[in-house]
Short mmCIF file of N, CA and C in Angstrom, two decimals:
data_model
loop_
_atom_site.label_atom_id
_atom_site.label_comp_id
_atom_site.label_asym_id
_atom_site.label_seq_id
_atom_site.Cartn_x
_atom_site.Cartn_y
_atom_site.Cartn_z
N MET A 225 166.02 127.34 58.99
CA MET A 225 165.04 126.43 58.41
C MET A 225 163.68 126.67 59.14
N LEU A 226 162.89 127.50 58.34
CA LEU A 226 161.54 127.85 59.00
C LEU A 226 160.37 126.79 58.64
N LYS A 227 159.87 126.09 59.68
CA LYS A 227 158.92 125.10 59.53
C LYS A 227 157.56 125.60 60.01
N GLN A 228 156.44 125.63 59.13
CA GLN A 228 155.11 126.18 59.28
C GLN A 228 154.19 125.19 59.43
N ALA A 229 153.35 124.97 60.47
CA ALA A 229 152.12 124.11 60.64
C ALA A 229 151.17 124.69 59.56
N VAL A 230 150.71 123.93 58.77
CA VAL A 230 149.70 124.41 57.65
C VAL A 230 148.45 123.57 57.77
N TYR A 231 148.41 122.42 58.43
CA TYR A 231 147.12 121.56 58.48
C TYR A 231 147.19 120.61 59.48
N SER A 232 146.05 120.31 60.14
CA SER A 232 145.93 119.33 61.21
C SER A 232 144.67 118.93 61.29
N ASN A 233 144.45 117.51 61.66
CA ASN A 233 143.12 117.14 62.19
C ASN A 233 143.63 115.91 62.97
N LYS A 234 142.62 115.10 63.37
CA LYS A 234 142.85 113.93 64.35
C LYS A 234 143.82 113.10 63.69
N TYR A 235 143.79 112.79 62.33
CA TYR A 235 144.53 111.91 61.60
C TYR A 235 145.82 112.28 61.25
N VAL A 236 146.19 113.54 60.98
CA VAL A 236 147.40 113.96 60.22
C VAL A 236 147.73 115.32 60.73
N GLU A 237 149.11 115.63 60.92
CA GLU A 237 149.60 116.86 61.02
C GLU A 237 150.63 117.23 59.86
N VAL A 238 150.45 118.42 59.19
CA VAL A 238 151.25 118.78 57.93
C VAL A 238 152.07 120.04 58.35
N PHE A 239 153.40 119.91 57.87
CA PHE A 239 154.18 121.09 57.98
C PHE A 239 154.79 121.38 56.70
N CYS A 240 155.19 122.78 56.47
CA CYS A 240 155.67 123.08 55.25
C CYS A 240 157.15 123.81 55.73
N HIS A 241 158.10 123.65 54.78
CA HIS A 241 159.32 124.22 54.89
C HIS A 241 159.46 124.99 53.57
N PRO A 242 159.04 126.27 53.31
CA PRO A 242 158.83 126.98 52.13
C PRO A 242 160.22 127.07 51.53
N GLU A 243 161.38 127.29 52.15
CA GLU A 243 162.53 127.54 51.37
C GLU A 243 163.14 126.13 50.78
N GLN A 244 162.48 125.14 51.48
CA GLN A 244 163.16 123.76 50.84
C GLN A 244 162.17 123.05 50.03
N LYS A 245 161.02 123.65 49.82
CA LYS A 245 159.98 123.22 48.94
C LYS A 245 159.63 121.79 49.43
N LEU A 246 159.44 121.69 50.78
CA LEU A 246 159.03 120.56 51.31
C LEU A 246 157.85 120.43 52.19
N PHE A 247 156.94 119.60 52.06
CA PHE A 247 155.79 119.26 52.93
C PHE A 247 156.10 118.01 53.72
N GLU A 248 155.84 118.19 55.08
CA GLU A 248 156.04 116.92 55.85
C GLU A 248 154.54 116.41 56.45
N LEU A 249 154.24 115.13 56.14
CA LEU A 249 152.80 114.70 56.63
C LEU A 249 153.24 113.74 57.88
N TYR A 250 152.65 113.97 58.94
CA TYR A 250 152.75 113.00 60.20
C TYR A 250 151.45 112.29 60.44
N TRP A 251 151.20 111.11 59.98
CA TRP A 251 149.89 110.40 60.13
C TRP A 251 149.85 110.00 61.71
N GLN A 252 148.80 110.09 62.21
CA GLN A 252 148.58 109.62 63.73
C GLN A 252 147.97 108.31 63.83
N ILE A 253 148.09 107.63 64.87
CA ILE A 253 147.46 106.33 65.28
C ILE A 253 145.97 106.34 65.18
N ALA A 254 145.31 107.54 65.17
CA ALA A 254 143.85 107.49 64.98
C ALA A 254 143.42 107.05 63.58
N THR A 255 144.53 106.93 62.68
CA THR A 255 144.12 106.53 61.37
C THR A 255 143.54 104.96 61.41
N GLU A 256 143.72 104.28 62.32
CA GLU A 256 143.31 102.77 62.55
C GLU A 256 141.70 102.88 62.52
N GLU A 257 141.11 103.91 62.91
CA GLU A 257 139.53 104.24 62.97
C GLU A 257 139.08 105.00 61.89
N MET A 258 139.91 105.31 60.81
CA MET A 258 139.50 106.26 59.78
C MET A 258 138.67 105.36 58.71
N SER A 259 137.62 106.11 58.29
CA SER A 259 136.87 105.54 57.25
C SER A 259 137.44 105.97 55.97
N ASP A 260 137.01 105.30 54.83
CA ASP A 260 137.43 105.54 53.54
C ASP A 260 137.07 107.04 53.26
N ASP A 261 135.93 107.43 53.58
CA ASP A 261 135.38 108.77 53.17
C ASP A 261 136.30 109.76 53.99
N GLU A 262 136.67 109.49 55.22
CA GLU A 262 137.42 110.48 55.84
C GLU A 262 138.99 110.63 55.32
N TYR A 263 139.37 109.37 54.83
CA TYR A 263 140.58 109.37 54.21
C TYR A 263 140.59 110.26 52.93
N ARG A 264 139.64 110.02 52.17
CA ARG A 264 139.53 110.80 50.85
C ARG A 264 139.29 112.26 51.09
N ASP A 265 138.58 112.47 52.04
CA ASP A 265 138.32 113.84 52.49
C ASP A 265 139.45 114.56 52.98
N THR A 266 140.24 113.80 53.73
CA THR A 266 141.54 114.55 54.39
C THR A 266 142.48 114.72 53.16
N THR A 267 142.81 113.77 52.49
CA THR A 267 143.87 113.88 51.40
C THR A 267 143.50 114.82 50.33
N LEU A 268 142.09 114.93 50.01
CA LEU A 268 141.73 115.84 49.11
C LEU A 268 141.72 117.24 49.47
N GLU A 269 141.36 117.50 50.75
CA GLU A 269 141.35 118.80 51.36
C GLU A 269 142.83 119.29 51.48
N LEU A 270 143.72 118.35 51.73
CA LEU A 270 145.16 118.88 51.82
C LEU A 270 145.79 119.01 50.57
N THR A 271 145.52 118.25 49.56
CA THR A 271 145.91 118.48 48.11
C THR A 271 145.42 119.73 47.66
N SER A 272 144.11 120.04 47.92
CA SER A 272 143.68 121.44 47.33
C SER A 272 144.22 122.63 48.06
N PHE A 273 144.58 122.39 49.30
CA PHE A 273 145.21 123.54 49.98
C PHE A 273 146.57 123.66 49.41
N ILE A 274 147.42 122.61 49.30
CA ILE A 274 148.68 122.66 48.62
C ILE A 274 148.69 123.17 47.35
N ALA A 275 147.72 122.84 46.36
CA ALA A 275 147.56 123.30 45.06
C ALA A 275 147.22 124.82 45.01
N GLN A 276 146.37 125.31 45.94
CA GLN A 276 145.94 126.63 45.89
C GLN A 276 147.00 127.52 46.35
N LYS A 277 147.91 127.05 47.37
CA LYS A 277 148.97 127.90 47.79
C LYS A 277 150.16 128.04 46.67
N ALA A 278 150.14 126.85 46.00
CA ALA A 278 151.43 126.78 45.02
C ALA A 278 150.86 127.72 43.75
N GLN A 279 149.57 127.78 43.41
CA GLN A 279 149.08 128.73 42.26
C GLN A 279 149.29 130.16 42.85
N GLU A 280 149.24 130.40 44.16
CA GLU A 280 149.11 131.69 44.60
C GLU A 280 150.59 132.26 44.71
N GLY A 281 151.43 131.20 44.55
CA GLY A 281 152.85 131.44 44.69
C GLY A 281 153.46 131.56 46.13
N VAL A 282 152.57 131.07 47.06
CA VAL A 282 152.90 130.97 48.41
C VAL A 282 153.94 129.95 48.67
N TYR A 283 153.68 128.74 48.20
CA TYR A 283 154.52 127.55 48.47
C TYR A 283 154.88 126.97 46.99
N ARG A 284 156.09 126.43 47.02
CA ARG A 284 156.36 125.53 45.93
C ARG A 284 156.58 124.04 46.57
N ALA A 285 155.86 123.15 45.94
CA ALA A 285 155.68 121.85 46.56
C ALA A 285 156.42 120.87 45.69
N GLU A 286 157.65 120.54 45.95
CA GLU A 286 158.52 119.55 45.18
C GLU A 286 158.63 118.28 45.72
N LYS A 287 158.84 118.42 47.17
CA LYS A 287 159.15 117.12 47.86
C LYS A 287 158.17 117.01 49.00
N TYR A 288 157.87 115.61 49.37
CA TYR A 288 157.10 115.31 50.32
C TYR A 288 157.59 114.23 51.38
N LEU A 289 157.48 114.38 52.50
CA LEU A 289 158.03 113.50 53.60
C LEU A 289 156.91 112.87 54.19
N LEU A 290 156.45 111.63 54.06
CA LEU A 290 155.28 110.97 54.71
C LEU A 290 155.71 110.15 55.69
N ASP A 291 155.40 110.57 57.03
CA ASP A 291 155.81 109.71 58.24
C ASP A 291 154.66 108.76 58.43
N ASN A 292 154.62 107.48 57.82
CA ASN A 292 153.48 106.58 58.00
C ASN A 292 153.79 105.67 59.01
N ARG A 293 154.59 105.85 60.01
CA ARG A 293 154.93 104.83 61.10
C ARG A 293 153.66 104.43 61.86
N PHE A 294 152.80 105.40 61.99
CA PHE A 294 151.60 105.28 62.69
C PHE A 294 150.29 105.32 61.85
N PHE A 295 150.38 105.13 60.58
CA PHE A 295 149.43 105.03 59.67
C PHE A 295 148.87 103.69 59.68
N MET A 296 147.75 103.38 60.14
CA MET A 296 147.13 102.18 60.30
C MET A 296 145.82 101.91 59.37
N TYR A 297 145.45 102.85 58.67
CA TYR A 297 144.31 102.70 57.75
C TYR A 297 144.74 101.77 56.60
N GLU A 298 143.86 100.90 56.24
CA GLU A 298 144.01 99.91 55.18
C GLU A 298 143.32 100.50 53.88
N ILE A 299 144.10 101.08 52.93
CA ILE A 299 143.55 101.75 51.77
C ILE A 299 143.03 100.79 50.77
N PRO A 300 141.77 100.68 50.56
CA PRO A 300 141.21 99.72 49.51
C PRO A 300 141.70 100.08 48.08
N GLN A 301 141.88 99.09 47.27
CA GLN A 301 142.43 99.18 45.92
C GLN A 301 141.65 100.32 44.95
N GLU A 302 140.27 100.44 45.34
CA GLU A 302 139.72 101.33 44.59
C GLU A 302 140.07 102.80 44.85
N THR A 303 140.37 103.04 46.21
CA THR A 303 140.97 104.39 46.67
C THR A 303 142.26 104.58 46.29
N GLN A 304 143.01 103.54 46.19
CA GLN A 304 144.49 103.68 45.69
C GLN A 304 144.30 104.26 44.17
N ILE A 305 143.48 103.85 43.36
CA ILE A 305 143.41 104.31 42.03
C ILE A 305 142.75 105.66 41.96
N TRP A 306 141.90 105.92 42.87
CA TRP A 306 141.42 107.23 43.09
C TRP A 306 142.48 108.28 43.54
N GLN A 307 143.31 107.75 44.47
CA GLN A 307 144.40 108.65 44.89
C GLN A 307 145.45 109.06 43.78
N ARG A 308 145.66 108.05 42.89
CA ARG A 308 146.70 108.33 41.71
C ARG A 308 146.04 109.60 40.93
N ASP A 309 144.58 109.41 40.58
CA ASP A 309 144.17 110.42 39.80
C ASP A 309 143.76 111.89 40.50
N LYS A 310 143.39 111.73 41.82
CA LYS A 310 142.84 112.98 42.57
C LYS A 310 143.92 113.63 43.39
N ILE A 311 144.93 112.83 43.63
CA ILE A 311 145.97 113.34 44.63
C ILE A 311 147.27 113.36 43.99
N PHE A 312 147.79 112.35 43.56
CA PHE A 312 149.30 112.30 42.97
C PHE A 312 149.36 112.98 41.52
N ARG A 313 148.36 113.07 40.66
CA ARG A 313 148.58 113.76 39.42
C ARG A 313 148.52 115.27 39.74
N PRO A 314 147.54 115.72 40.59
CA PRO A 314 147.57 117.10 40.90
C PRO A 314 148.89 117.71 41.44
N LEU A 315 149.29 116.76 42.43
CA LEU A 315 150.63 117.21 43.01
C LEU A 315 151.80 117.34 41.94
N ILE A 316 151.79 116.42 41.00
CA ILE A 316 152.82 116.53 40.04
C ILE A 316 152.53 117.82 39.18
N ALA A 317 151.26 118.16 38.93
CA ALA A 317 150.93 119.27 38.07
C ALA A 317 151.50 120.64 38.75
N ILE A 318 151.63 120.66 40.03
CA ILE A 318 152.20 122.00 40.79
C ILE A 318 153.59 121.90 41.01
N GLY A 319 154.23 120.65 40.41
CA GLY A 319 155.77 120.63 40.58
C GLY A 319 156.17 119.45 41.50
N GLY A 320 155.38 118.61 42.04
CA GLY A 320 155.74 117.56 42.87
C GLY A 320 156.75 116.52 42.09
N LYS A 321 157.85 116.33 42.84
CA LYS A 321 158.95 115.37 42.23
C LYS A 321 159.22 114.17 42.93
N LYS A 322 159.42 114.30 44.34
CA LYS A 322 159.88 113.13 45.19
C LYS A 322 159.03 112.99 46.27
N ILE A 323 158.78 111.81 46.71
CA ILE A 323 158.08 111.24 47.92
C ILE A 323 158.91 110.37 48.66
N ALA A 324 159.16 110.78 49.98
CA ALA A 324 159.89 109.74 50.84
C ALA A 324 158.92 109.28 51.83
N VAL A 325 158.71 107.99 51.90
CA VAL A 325 157.71 107.34 52.85
C VAL A 325 158.50 106.55 53.88
N VAL A 326 158.14 107.06 55.08
CA VAL A 326 158.74 106.18 56.35
C VAL A 326 157.62 105.45 56.58
N MET A 327 157.87 103.86 56.72
CA MET A 327 156.81 102.96 56.85
C MET A 327 156.45 102.65 58.26
N SER A 328 155.29 102.23 58.43
CA SER A 328 154.90 101.57 59.81
C SER A 328 155.37 100.20 59.98
N ASP A 329 155.18 99.73 61.10
CA ASP A 329 155.64 98.32 61.36
C ASP A 329 154.58 97.40 61.01
N GLY A 330 153.32 97.81 60.86
CA GLY A 330 152.17 96.77 60.50
C GLY A 330 152.33 96.20 59.03
N TYR A 331 152.43 95.03 58.81
CA TYR A 331 152.80 94.42 57.57
C TYR A 331 151.66 94.74 56.66
N ARG A 332 150.46 94.55 57.09
CA ARG A 332 149.29 94.77 56.06
C ARG A 332 149.20 96.14 55.68
N SER A 333 149.24 97.06 56.62
CA SER A 333 149.35 98.54 56.35
C SER A 333 150.42 99.04 55.50
N GLN A 334 151.62 98.45 55.77
CA GLN A 334 152.89 98.63 55.04
C GLN A 334 152.49 98.19 53.57
N HIS A 335 152.13 97.02 53.38
CA HIS A 335 151.96 96.37 52.00
C HIS A 335 150.95 97.16 51.22
N LEU A 336 149.90 97.71 51.76
CA LEU A 336 148.94 98.45 51.23
C LEU A 336 149.50 99.92 50.86
N ILE A 337 150.30 100.49 51.62
CA ILE A 337 151.07 101.81 51.24
C ILE A 337 151.92 101.57 50.17
N GLU A 338 152.72 100.39 50.03
CA GLU A 338 153.59 100.11 48.88
C GLU A 338 152.65 100.06 47.69
N GLN A 339 151.47 99.44 47.66
CA GLN A 339 150.68 99.35 46.54
C GLN A 339 150.13 100.76 46.11
N THR A 340 149.82 101.49 47.09
CA THR A 340 149.14 102.88 46.88
C THR A 340 150.23 103.63 46.11
N PHE A 341 151.63 103.52 46.65
CA PHE A 341 152.64 104.36 45.99
C PHE A 341 153.13 103.87 44.65
N GLN A 342 152.76 102.62 44.36
CA GLN A 342 152.92 102.09 42.94
C GLN A 342 152.15 103.04 42.12
N GLU A 343 151.09 103.27 42.46
CA GLU A 343 150.16 104.15 41.73
C GLU A 343 150.86 105.54 41.38
N SER A 344 151.49 106.03 42.52
CA SER A 344 152.16 107.39 42.43
C SER A 344 153.31 107.09 41.40
N GLN A 345 154.08 106.06 41.32
CA GLN A 345 155.09 106.00 40.37
C GLN A 345 154.53 105.85 38.93
N GLU A 346 153.25 105.23 38.80
CA GLU A 346 152.61 105.35 37.48
C GLU A 346 152.26 106.88 37.08
N ALA A 347 152.16 107.65 38.03
CA ALA A 347 151.82 109.09 37.86
C ALA A 347 153.18 110.00 37.89
N ASN A 348 154.30 109.18 37.81
CA ASN A 348 155.65 109.90 37.65
C ASN A 348 156.06 110.54 38.86
N LEU A 349 155.72 110.22 40.05
CA LEU A 349 156.33 110.80 41.38
C LEU A 349 157.48 109.74 41.58
N ILE A 350 158.53 110.26 41.97
CA ILE A 350 159.75 109.32 42.31
C ILE A 350 159.47 108.98 43.90
N THR A 351 159.20 107.82 44.12
CA THR A 351 158.89 107.39 45.50
C THR A 351 160.02 106.31 46.10
N GLN A 352 160.30 106.47 47.31
CA GLN A 352 161.27 105.69 47.93
C GLN A 352 160.84 105.40 49.40
N TYR A 353 161.13 104.26 49.88
CA TYR A 353 160.63 103.75 51.17
C TYR A 353 161.81 103.68 52.19
N PHE A 354 161.52 104.11 53.49
CA PHE A 354 162.62 104.19 54.47
C PHE A 354 161.99 103.47 55.85
N SER A 355 162.80 103.21 56.72
CA SER A 355 162.45 102.88 58.08
C SER A 355 162.95 103.84 59.15
N ASP A 356 163.78 104.81 58.53
CA ASP A 356 164.50 105.86 59.29
C ASP A 356 164.05 107.22 58.77
N LEU A 357 163.43 108.07 59.65
CA LEU A 357 163.13 109.48 59.25
C LEU A 357 164.15 110.32 58.67
N GLU A 358 165.41 110.32 59.38
CA GLU A 358 166.53 111.07 58.86
C GLU A 358 166.99 110.64 57.46
N LYS A 359 167.00 109.29 57.38
CA LYS A 359 167.51 108.84 55.99
C LYS A 359 166.40 109.44 54.83
N ALA A 360 165.32 109.25 55.27
CA ALA A 360 164.24 109.71 54.28
C ALA A 360 164.46 111.30 53.90
N LYS A 361 164.67 112.09 54.90
CA LYS A 361 164.89 113.50 54.79
C LYS A 361 166.16 113.76 53.77
N ALA A 362 167.28 112.93 54.30
CA ALA A 362 168.57 113.02 53.37
C ALA A 362 168.28 112.79 52.07
N TRP A 363 167.52 111.74 51.60
CA TRP A 363 167.28 111.34 50.33
C TRP A 363 166.47 112.33 49.62
N LEU A 364 165.37 112.94 50.18
CA LEU A 364 164.73 114.11 49.47
C LEU A 364 165.63 115.24 48.92
N PHE A 365 166.68 115.48 49.76
CA PHE A 365 167.62 116.50 49.31
C PHE A 365 168.79 116.14 48.49
N SER A 366 168.83 114.90 48.22
CA SER A 366 170.17 114.21 47.34
C SER A 366 169.67 114.34 46.01
N THR A 367 170.60 114.20 45.15
CA THR A 367 170.29 114.11 43.74
C THR A 367 170.07 112.80 43.13
N LYS A 368 170.23 111.83 44.12
CA LYS A 368 169.67 110.49 43.65
C LYS A 368 168.28 110.33 43.64
N GLU A 369 167.81 109.53 42.66
CA GLU A 369 166.49 109.14 42.54
C GLU A 369 166.21 108.15 43.41
N LEU A 370 166.97 106.98 43.48
CA LEU A 370 166.63 105.89 44.39
C LEU A 370 167.86 105.62 45.18
N GLN A 371 167.52 104.98 46.43
CA GLN A 371 168.60 104.82 47.36
C GLN A 371 168.14 103.58 48.31
N GLN A 372 169.23 102.87 48.75
CA GLN A 372 168.82 101.54 49.59
C GLN A 372 168.58 102.13 50.89
N ASP A 373 167.68 101.68 51.69
CA ASP A 373 167.41 102.18 53.13
C ASP A 373 168.52 101.46 53.98
#
């Protein structure tokens, strides 16, 4: 299982498993101080990178594991809608199918993440929430669309 580091800044570290068609995003505690512009710039830059590599045939991006346990940024509703159009739809266009989200303990952050991913479901990405990283990974590789955590 070859794991490649493909993107990193103070807010997120991203790894790719090319053979598994999997991207892993590990959000950092620094997201607590993230501005909306920084969030949009980070997610758009990452999406553009993934899309470019998919078009070049370098990576196939079907599955995403988002470790949001340290994700503290509160995503405004306007940005949730922006994310559906500028992030989720392009990811689907390059083959995105499933997202496993490992949630943070922060209630407000968790609630806003769920709202954000409701937008992803409107964009036809199958999304499931977990509190356990290993269960999230197992679900991504299962044939089940939904599973209880």
